[in-house]
mmCIF file of C-alpha atoms and ligand atoms in Angstrom:
data_model
loop_
_atom_site.group_PDB
_atom_site.id
_atom_site.type_symbol
_atom_site.label_atom_id
_atom_site.label_comp_id
_atom_site.label_asym_id
_atom_site.label_seq_id
_atom_site.Cartn_x
_atom_site.Cartn_y
_atom_site.Cartn_z
ATOM 1 C CA MET A 94 -0.852 1.839 17.861
ATOM 2 C CA THR A 95 -3.998 3.275 19.368
ATOM 3 C CA HIS A 96 -6.647 0.871 18.219
ATOM 4 C CA GLY A 97 -6.945 -2.422 16.415
ATOM 5 C CA HIS A 98 -4.443 -5.089 17.172
ATOM 6 C CA ARG A 99 -2.901 -6.010 13.888
ATOM 7 C CA GLY A 100 -0.086 -4.787 11.721
ATOM 8 C CA ARG A 101 0.329 -5.915 8.172
ATOM 9 C CA PHE A 102 2.539 -6.174 5.123
ATOM 10 C CA ALA A 103 0.592 -6.280 1.869
ATOM 11 C CA PRO A 104 2.745 -7.055 -1.134
ATOM 12 C CA SER A 105 1.289 -7.206 -4.665
ATOM 13 C CA PRO A 106 2.480 -10.359 -6.426
ATOM 14 C CA THR A 107 3.129 -8.382 -9.572
ATOM 15 C CA GLY A 108 6.926 -8.212 -9.476
ATOM 16 C CA ASP A 109 9.990 -9.174 -7.505
ATOM 17 C CA LEU A 110 10.443 -8.044 -3.924
ATOM 18 C CA HIS A 111 13.453 -5.774 -3.789
ATOM 19 C CA LEU A 112 15.480 -3.861 -1.203
ATOM 20 C CA GLY A 113 12.755 -1.226 -0.938
ATOM 21 C CA SER A 114 10.004 -3.783 -0.281
ATOM 22 C CA ALA A 115 12.273 -5.519 2.212
ATOM 23 C CA ALA A 116 12.787 -2.262 4.078
ATOM 24 C CA THR A 117 9.018 -1.669 4.247
ATOM 25 C CA ALA A 118 8.323 -5.229 5.381
ATOM 26 C CA LEU A 119 11.037 -4.985 8.029
ATOM 27 C CA VAL A 120 9.772 -1.679 9.435
ATOM 28 C CA ALA A 121 6.155 -2.874 9.454
ATOM 29 C CA TRP A 122 7.206 -6.096 11.186
ATOM 30 C CA ILE A 123 9.284 -4.327 13.855
ATOM 31 C CA ALA A 124 6.473 -1.834 14.509
ATOM 32 C CA ALA A 125 3.900 -4.616 14.993
ATOM 33 C CA ARG A 126 6.167 -6.821 17.096
ATOM 34 C CA THR A 127 7.214 -3.886 19.269
ATOM 35 C CA ALA A 128 3.575 -2.993 19.857
ATOM 36 C CA GLY A 129 2.765 -6.644 20.664
ATOM 37 C CA ALA A 130 0.370 -6.683 17.687
ATOM 38 C CA SER A 131 -0.302 -9.680 15.436
ATOM 39 C CA PHE A 132 1.277 -9.431 12.014
ATOM 40 C CA VAL A 133 -0.767 -10.171 8.924
ATOM 41 C CA LEU A 134 0.581 -11.055 5.520
ATOM 42 C CA ARG A 135 -2.015 -10.006 2.950
ATOM 43 C CA VAL A 136 -1.538 -10.769 -0.743
ATOM 44 C CA GLU A 137 -2.829 -7.866 -2.841
ATOM 45 C CA ASP A 138 -3.624 -9.748 -6.017
ATOM 46 C CA VAL A 139 -6.833 -7.873 -6.698
ATOM 47 C CA ASP A 140 -5.674 -6.739 -10.162
ATOM 48 C CA ALA A 141 -5.615 -10.212 -11.704
ATOM 49 C CA PRO A 142 -4.213 -9.191 -15.105
ATOM 50 C CA ARG A 143 -1.068 -7.868 -13.451
ATOM 51 C CA VAL A 144 -0.429 -10.891 -11.222
ATOM 52 C CA VAL A 145 2.717 -12.857 -12.120
ATOM 53 C CA PRO A 146 2.342 -16.642 -11.697
ATOM 54 C CA GLY A 147 4.604 -18.039 -8.979
ATOM 55 C CA CYS A 148 5.316 -14.563 -7.567
ATOM 56 C CA GLU A 149 3.353 -14.966 -4.344
ATOM 57 C CA ALA A 150 5.186 -18.130 -3.329
ATOM 58 C CA GLU A 151 8.523 -16.549 -4.064
ATOM 59 C CA GLN A 152 7.677 -13.402 -2.088
ATOM 60 C CA LEU A 153 6.647 -15.453 0.960
ATOM 61 C CA GLU A 154 9.833 -17.453 0.770
ATOM 62 C CA GLU A 155 11.964 -14.331 0.542
ATOM 63 C CA LEU A 156 10.246 -12.741 3.531
ATOM 64 C CA ARG A 157 10.992 -15.887 5.537
ATOM 65 C CA TRP A 158 14.582 -15.741 4.303
ATOM 66 C CA LEU A 159 14.809 -12.200 5.691
ATOM 67 C CA GLY A 160 13.802 -13.668 9.074
ATOM 68 C CA LEU A 161 10.258 -12.231 9.149
ATOM 69 C CA ASP A 162 7.235 -14.225 10.264
ATOM 70 C CA TRP A 163 3.509 -13.637 10.383
ATOM 71 C CA ASP A 164 0.639 -14.875 12.520
ATOM 72 C CA GLU A 165 -1.967 -14.719 9.763
ATOM 73 C CA GLY A 166 -1.647 -15.098 6.007
ATOM 74 C CA PRO A 167 -2.557 -17.202 3.004
ATOM 75 C CA ASP A 168 -0.304 -20.031 4.231
ATOM 76 C CA ALA A 169 -0.939 -19.610 7.977
ATOM 77 C CA GLY A 170 -4.719 -18.996 7.862
ATOM 78 C CA GLY A 171 -6.318 -16.968 10.671
ATOM 79 C CA PRO A 172 -9.633 -15.508 11.834
ATOM 80 C CA CYS A 173 -9.790 -12.676 9.245
ATOM 81 C CA GLY A 174 -9.211 -14.697 6.120
ATOM 82 C CA PRO A 175 -9.083 -15.239 3.276
ATOM 83 C CA TYR A 176 -5.764 -13.393 3.016
ATOM 84 C CA ARG A 177 -5.658 -13.088 -0.745
ATOM 85 C CA GLN A 178 -7.587 -10.156 -2.150
ATOM 86 C CA SER A 179 -8.607 -12.249 -5.172
ATOM 87 C CA GLU A 180 -10.682 -14.328 -2.722
ATOM 88 C CA ARG A 181 -12.279 -11.349 -0.946
ATOM 89 C CA GLY A 182 -14.735 -10.205 -3.647
ATOM 90 C CA PRO A 183 -17.755 -10.474 -1.309
ATOM 91 C CA VAL A 184 -16.136 -8.116 1.222
ATOM 92 C CA TYR A 185 -15.623 -5.473 -1.477
ATOM 93 C CA GLU A 186 -19.119 -6.031 -2.893
ATOM 94 C CA ALA A 187 -20.589 -5.453 0.561
ATOM 95 C CA ALA A 188 -18.545 -2.261 0.979
ATOM 96 C CA LEU A 189 -19.679 -0.945 -2.404
ATOM 97 C CA GLU A 190 -23.297 -1.818 -1.650
ATOM 98 C CA SER A 191 -23.231 0.022 1.650
ATOM 99 C CA LEU A 192 -21.896 3.152 -0.081
ATOM 100 C CA ARG A 193 -24.385 2.833 -2.942
ATOM 101 C CA GLU A 194 -27.364 2.558 -0.538
ATOM 102 C CA ARG A 195 -26.383 5.915 0.896
ATOM 103 C CA GLY A 196 -26.032 7.571 -2.526
ATOM 104 C CA LEU A 197 -22.267 7.839 -2.222
ATOM 105 C CA THR A 198 -21.358 6.151 -5.493
ATOM 106 C CA TYR A 199 -22.281 6.511 -9.148
ATOM 107 C CA LEU A 200 -21.623 4.812 -12.481
ATOM 108 C CA CYS A 201 -19.252 6.443 -14.915
ATOM 109 C CA ASP A 202 -18.578 5.567 -18.540
ATOM 110 C CA CYS A 203 -16.185 8.402 -19.341
ATOM 111 C CA SER A 204 -13.000 7.387 -21.143
ATOM 112 C CA ARG A 205 -9.543 8.424 -20.010
ATOM 113 C CA ALA A 206 -9.271 10.640 -23.085
ATOM 114 C CA GLU A 207 -12.535 12.441 -22.292
ATOM 115 C CA ILE A 208 -11.469 13.094 -18.720
ATOM 116 C CA ALA A 209 -8.081 14.391 -19.887
ATOM 117 C CA ARG A 210 -9.802 16.764 -22.336
ATOM 118 C CA VAL A 211 -12.060 18.397 -19.756
ATOM 119 C CA ALA A 212 -9.744 18.220 -16.749
ATOM 120 C CA SER A 213 -9.170 21.716 -15.512
ATOM 121 C CA ALA A 214 -5.558 21.201 -14.472
ATOM 122 C CA PRO A 215 -3.084 18.426 -15.119
ATOM 123 C CA HIS A 216 -2.674 16.239 -12.092
ATOM 124 C CA ALA A 217 0.401 14.133 -11.716
ATOM 125 C CA GLY A 218 -1.142 11.809 -9.121
ATOM 126 C CA ASP A 219 -1.927 8.133 -9.478
ATOM 127 C CA GLU A 220 -5.554 8.778 -10.291
ATOM 128 C CA GLY A 221 -4.645 10.713 -13.412
ATOM 129 C CA PRO A 222 -6.346 14.040 -14.084
ATOM 130 C CA ARG A 223 -8.974 15.061 -11.571
ATOM 131 C CA TYR A 224 -12.333 13.683 -12.647
ATOM 132 C CA PRO A 225 -14.674 16.646 -13.207
ATOM 133 C CA GLY A 226 -17.779 14.709 -12.089
ATOM 134 C CA THR A 227 -19.493 14.528 -15.486
ATOM 135 C CA CYS A 228 -21.477 11.368 -14.661
ATOM 136 C CA ARG A 229 -22.256 12.231 -11.061
ATOM 137 C CA PRO A 230 -25.779 13.572 -11.687
ATOM 138 C CA HIS A 231 -26.858 10.220 -13.166
ATOM 139 C CA GLY A 232 -26.154 8.236 -10.061
ATOM 140 C CA HIS A 233 -26.817 4.552 -10.703
ATOM 141 C CA ALA A 234 -29.654 5.166 -13.194
ATOM 142 C CA SER A 235 -29.636 2.784 -16.110
ATOM 143 C CA ARG A 236 -28.789 4.490 -19.388
ATOM 144 C CA ASP A 237 -27.014 3.656 -22.605
ATOM 145 C CA PHE A 238 -23.463 3.139 -21.454
ATOM 146 C CA ARG A 239 -20.829 3.584 -24.132
ATOM 147 C CA ARG A 240 -18.522 1.135 -22.289
ATOM 148 C CA PRO A 241 -18.840 -0.960 -19.186
ATOM 149 C CA PRO A 242 -19.085 1.682 -16.431
ATOM 150 C CA ALA A 243 -16.748 2.155 -13.495
ATOM 151 C CA VAL A 244 -18.070 2.876 -10.006
ATOM 152 C CA ARG A 245 -16.848 6.167 -8.532
ATOM 153 C CA LEU A 246 -17.092 7.585 -5.036
ATOM 154 C CA ALA A 247 -18.974 10.860 -4.790
ATOM 155 C CA VAL A 248 -16.369 12.520 -2.657
ATOM 156 C CA PRO A 249 -17.799 14.916 -0.097
ATOM 157 C CA ALA A 250 -16.306 18.426 0.083
ATOM 158 C CA GLY A 251 -13.921 19.221 2.881
ATOM 159 C CA GLU A 252 -10.401 18.768 4.081
ATOM 160 C CA VAL A 253 -9.122 15.448 5.377
ATOM 161 C CA VAL A 254 -6.364 15.599 7.986
ATOM 162 C CA VAL A 255 -3.993 12.711 8.477
ATOM 163 C CA ARG A 256 -1.383 12.716 11.238
ATOM 164 C CA ASP A 257 1.299 10.374 10.099
ATOM 165 C CA ARG A 258 3.554 8.873 12.752
ATOM 166 C CA TRP A 259 6.736 9.756 10.840
ATOM 167 C CA GLN A 260 5.710 12.121 8.055
ATOM 168 C CA GLY A 261 3.745 14.572 10.165
ATOM 169 C CA GLU A 262 0.457 16.209 9.300
ATOM 170 C CA LEU A 263 -1.023 15.914 5.858
ATOM 171 C CA ARG A 264 -4.056 17.963 4.828
ATOM 172 C CA GLN A 265 -5.878 17.217 1.622
ATOM 173 C CA ASP A 266 -9.163 18.378 0.172
ATOM 174 C CA VAL A 267 -9.824 15.107 -1.664
ATOM 175 C CA ALA A 268 -12.765 16.449 -3.639
ATOM 176 C CA ARG A 269 -10.775 19.364 -4.953
ATOM 177 C CA GLU A 270 -7.341 17.742 -5.353
ATOM 178 C CA VAL A 271 -8.171 14.191 -6.433
ATOM 179 C CA GLY A 272 -11.890 14.247 -7.298
ATOM 180 C CA ASP A 273 -14.356 11.390 -7.413
ATOM 181 C CA PHE A 274 -11.998 8.403 -7.494
ATOM 182 C CA VAL A 275 -12.733 4.963 -8.870
ATOM 183 C CA LEU A 276 -13.774 2.130 -6.530
ATOM 184 C CA ARG A 277 -14.371 -0.461 -9.195
ATOM 185 C CA ARG A 278 -13.049 -0.300 -12.713
ATOM 186 C CA GLY A 279 -15.193 -0.789 -15.811
ATOM 187 C CA ASP A 280 -13.600 -4.212 -16.278
ATOM 188 C CA GLY A 281 -14.944 -5.262 -12.900
ATOM 189 C CA VAL A 282 -11.667 -5.084 -10.988
ATOM 190 C CA PHE A 283 -11.991 -3.578 -7.539
ATOM 191 C CA ALA A 284 -9.723 -0.568 -7.135
ATOM 192 C CA TYR A 285 -6.736 -0.696 -4.811
ATOM 193 C CA GLN A 286 -8.227 2.116 -2.683
ATOM 194 C CA LEU A 287 -11.439 0.221 -1.983
ATOM 195 C CA ALA A 288 -9.795 -3.132 -1.423
ATOM 196 C CA VAL A 289 -7.149 -1.860 0.946
ATOM 197 C CA VAL A 290 -9.550 0.152 3.066
ATOM 198 C CA ALA A 291 -12.179 -2.636 3.293
ATOM 199 C CA ASP A 292 -9.437 -5.109 4.224
ATOM 200 C CA ASP A 293 -7.720 -2.938 6.814
ATOM 201 C CA LEU A 294 -11.113 -2.367 8.466
ATOM 202 C CA ALA A 295 -12.197 -5.987 8.318
ATOM 203 C CA MET A 296 -8.835 -7.212 9.586
ATOM 204 C CA GLY A 297 -8.651 -4.722 12.459
ATOM 205 C CA VAL A 298 -5.434 -3.153 11.316
ATOM 206 C CA GLY A 299 -4.621 -0.437 13.848
ATOM 207 C CA GLU A 300 -1.587 1.043 12.177
ATOM 208 C CA VAL A 301 -0.773 0.919 8.467
ATOM 209 C CA VAL A 302 3.026 0.890 8.074
ATOM 210 C CA ARG A 303 4.184 1.136 4.447
ATOM 211 C CA GLY A 304 6.390 3.046 2.105
ATOM 212 C CA ALA A 305 6.157 6.837 1.740
ATOM 213 C CA ASP A 306 5.220 6.469 -1.933
ATOM 214 C CA LEU A 307 1.697 5.709 -0.663
ATOM 215 C CA LEU A 308 1.460 8.729 1.658
ATOM 216 C CA ASP A 309 -0.703 10.571 -0.797
ATOM 217 C CA SER A 310 -3.325 7.782 -0.659
ATOM 218 C CA SER A 311 -3.814 8.103 3.084
ATOM 219 C CA PRO A 312 -6.389 10.982 2.993
ATOM 220 C CA ARG A 313 -8.459 9.076 0.433
ATOM 221 C CA GLN A 314 -8.244 5.984 2.599
ATOM 222 C CA THR A 315 -9.095 7.848 5.791
ATOM 223 C CA LEU A 316 -12.145 9.352 4.086
ATOM 224 C CA LEU A 317 -13.298 6.009 2.682
ATOM 225 C CA ALA A 318 -12.844 4.216 6.009
ATOM 226 C CA ARG A 319 -15.045 6.813 7.692
ATOM 227 C CA LEU A 320 -17.680 6.610 4.942
ATOM 228 C CA LEU A 321 -17.721 2.876 5.484
ATOM 229 C CA GLY A 322 -18.580 3.510 9.108
ATOM 230 C CA GLY A 323 -15.202 2.554 10.476
ATOM 231 C CA GLU A 324 -12.342 4.174 12.304
ATOM 232 C CA ALA A 325 -9.516 4.912 9.928
ATOM 233 C CA PRO A 326 -6.247 3.265 10.905
ATOM 234 C CA ASP A 327 -3.257 5.265 12.046
ATOM 235 C CA PHE A 328 -0.649 5.728 9.353
ATOM 236 C CA ALA A 329 3.111 5.425 9.528
ATOM 237 C CA HIS A 330 4.894 5.983 6.246
ATOM 238 C CA ALA A 331 8.444 4.769 6.264
ATOM 239 C CA PRO A 332 11.186 6.274 4.117
ATOM 240 C CA LEU A 333 11.201 5.004 0.567
ATOM 241 C CA VAL A 334 14.443 3.336 -0.436
ATOM 242 C CA VAL A 335 15.579 4.816 -3.758
ATOM 243 C CA GLY A 336 18.595 4.357 -5.995
ATOM 244 C CA ALA A 337 21.827 6.327 -5.468
ATOM 245 C CA ASP A 338 20.585 8.633 -8.197
ATOM 246 C CA GLY A 339 17.385 9.346 -6.280
ATOM 247 C CA GLU A 340 15.321 7.426 -8.828
ATOM 248 C CA ARG A 341 12.756 4.840 -7.813
ATOM 249 C CA LEU A 342 14.306 1.396 -7.645
ATOM 250 C CA ALA A 343 14.264 -0.314 -10.978
ATOM 251 C CA LYS A 344 13.256 -3.793 -9.977
ATOM 252 C CA ARG A 345 15.587 -5.346 -12.480
ATOM 253 C CA ALA A 346 18.658 -3.364 -11.539
ATOM 254 C CA ARG A 347 21.418 -5.745 -10.465
ATOM 255 C CA GLY A 348 21.596 -6.319 -6.729
ATOM 256 C CA VAL A 349 18.188 -4.787 -6.077
ATOM 257 C CA PRO A 350 15.784 -7.773 -6.245
ATOM 258 C CA LEU A 351 16.049 -9.995 -3.172
ATOM 259 C CA ARG A 352 16.452 -12.962 -5.503
ATOM 260 C CA ASP A 353 19.824 -11.582 -6.676
ATOM 261 C CA ARG A 354 20.980 -11.280 -3.070
ATOM 262 C CA ARG A 355 20.038 -14.859 -2.285
ATOM 263 C CA LEU A 356 21.617 -16.206 -5.402
ATOM 264 C CA ALA A 357 24.780 -14.290 -4.606
ATOM 265 C CA GLY A 358 24.959 -16.275 -1.354
ATOM 266 C CA GLU A 359 24.062 -13.408 0.950
ATOM 267 C CA SER A 360 21.986 -14.245 4.042
ATOM 268 C CA GLY A 361 18.711 -12.551 4.877
ATOM 269 C CA SER A 362 20.263 -11.233 8.083
ATOM 270 C CA GLU A 363 23.015 -9.529 6.062
ATOM 271 C CA VAL A 364 20.386 -7.728 4.017
ATOM 272 C CA VAL A 365 18.484 -6.808 7.208
ATOM 273 C CA GLY A 366 21.733 -5.479 8.677
ATOM 274 C CA HIS A 367 22.345 -3.306 5.606
ATOM 275 C CA LEU A 368 18.789 -1.972 5.667
ATOM 276 C CA ALA A 369 18.766 -1.287 9.393
ATOM 277 C CA ARG A 370 21.950 0.801 8.998
ATOM 278 C CA LEU A 371 20.593 2.544 5.925
ATOM 279 C CA LEU A 372 17.370 3.505 7.730
ATOM 280 C CA GLY A 373 19.296 4.706 10.760
ATOM 281 C CA LEU A 374 17.706 2.079 13.005
ATOM 282 C CA VAL A 375 21.147 0.916 14.157
ATOM 283 C CA ALA A 376 24.427 2.779 14.166
ATOM 284 C CA ALA A 377 26.172 3.079 10.786
ATOM 285 C CA ASP A 378 29.356 1.572 12.227
ATOM 286 C CA GLU A 379 27.529 -1.503 13.558
ATOM 287 C CA ARG A 380 28.729 -4.092 11.095
ATOM 288 C CA GLY A 381 27.472 -7.526 10.210
ATOM 289 C CA PRO A 382 24.233 -9.399 9.938
ATOM 290 C CA VAL A 383 21.246 -8.575 12.091
ATOM 291 C CA ALA A 384 18.239 -10.844 12.663
ATOM 292 C CA PRO A 385 14.957 -8.885 12.695
ATOM 293 C CA ARG A 386 14.032 -10.206 16.155
ATOM 294 C CA GLU A 387 17.177 -8.557 17.566
ATOM 295 C CA LEU A 388 15.678 -5.190 16.571
ATOM 296 C CA VAL A 389 12.392 -5.567 18.450
ATOM 297 C CA GLY A 390 12.241 -3.206 21.376
ATOM 298 C CA ARG A 391 15.808 -2.179 20.783
ATOM 299 C CA VAL A 392 15.619 0.334 17.956
ATOM 300 C CA ASP A 393 14.266 3.855 18.124
ATOM 301 C CA MET A 394 11.718 4.045 15.365
ATOM 302 C CA ASP A 395 11.587 7.805 15.665
ATOM 303 C CA ALA A 396 14.786 7.725 13.648
ATOM 304 C CA LEU A 397 12.435 7.481 10.692
ATOM 305 C CA ALA A 398 10.620 10.735 11.521
ATOM 306 C CA GLY A 399 10.757 13.321 8.804
ATOM 307 C CA VAL A 400 12.637 11.102 6.378
ATOM 308 C CA ARG A 401 10.810 10.728 3.082
ATOM 309 C CA GLN A 402 13.445 8.653 1.322
ATOM 310 C CA VAL A 403 16.852 7.089 1.793
ATOM 311 C CA ARG A 404 19.302 6.445 -0.996
ATOM 312 C CA LEU A 405 21.268 3.302 -1.628
ATOM 313 C CA ARG A 406 24.959 4.065 -1.685
ATOM 314 C CA ALA A 407 25.389 2.561 -5.128
ATOM 315 C CA ALA A 408 22.640 2.303 -7.727
ATOM 316 C CA THR A 409 23.308 -1.307 -8.532
ATOM 317 C CA GLY A 410 25.659 -4.100 -7.761
ATOM 318 C CA GLU A 411 26.806 -5.997 -4.709
ATOM 319 C CA SER A 412 27.875 -2.880 -2.899
ATOM 320 C CA ALA A 413 24.350 -1.526 -2.890
ATOM 321 C CA CYS A 414 23.444 -0.236 0.594
HETATM 322 N N1 LIG B 1287 -0.021 -3.671 -2.276
HETATM 323 C C1 LIG B 1287 0.587 -2.390 -2.197
HETATM 324 C C2 LIG B 1287 1.974 -2.454 -2.824
HETATM 325 O O1 LIG B 1287 2.528 -3.534 -2.968
HETATM 326 C C3 LIG B 1287 0.744 -1.886 -0.785
HETATM 327 C C4 LIG B 1287 -0.532 -1.424 -0.275
HETATM 328 C C5 LIG B 1287 -0.493 -0.831 1.087
HETATM 329 O O2 LIG B 1287 0.431 -1.123 1.888
HETATM 330 O O3 LIG B 1287 -1.440 -0.119 1.403
HETATM 331 O O4 LIG B 1287 2.493 -1.433 -3.178
#
């Protein structure tokens, strides 16, 4: 960790925490504790329609059950609060305003179907097809919008280079490969990319540790952090835990949600022991439960280098991991 003094885990209360989320939380927690950094629990409930009532409380309880703790969070408070994105609207408004003042954003009322029709090449990424910039010349000028407009970032040309602690160097020409991405949706919801960058900057997060499924977002986030006048955090993308078949974990698959593990009478330390072996943080023949604090300063986190994903030994069931 080269700057900033906080690490974080940032779950979205939109579904159950599962073995994959537990692995990410564990790795982020060990990295922060090993670096002597504070650990922040940030609830990413910015997309209100997707939030599941009661989910946040259950997630926090399950993280405690695993043996993880945090110095700042919605329950603990702290100097960088609030720690729920749903309460941080003014922070995101200010970020949007600072970009708008410098002509870096514009309003867009194109529909998904229109974008798909004119997109030059299909793009499998999370942003959908690359936006061709149709509305860019209009800036923020008022005109007859066909639907409530989204706010897009006018992405500057050029390559963004990210040096990930475990996944190596990633180069992306965001303008060419992703295009002008959305910062605020037409329905008024702030986009994940904006919220996460504004929060990591405001909270002084020095190293973002998360699952490798978000690796592709790191050039966008680096770019946005710089445009907001900040220093982008370092990135460390941990291997994604996938099913034995290599598929993303189906949250409902038996044995995968942490709730199933608890209800089956397993302890959080047993799950942590499984995950630490699976990730190669402790020797495969080291049996039994492991409390997260036993791993601080003891494990070699370079074991994660170059590993994009790890498979559970069985797709479902009690023998998973
Ligand atoms: N809230 C995101 C998720 O649950 C994580 C965002 C991040 O770590 O940058 O997938």
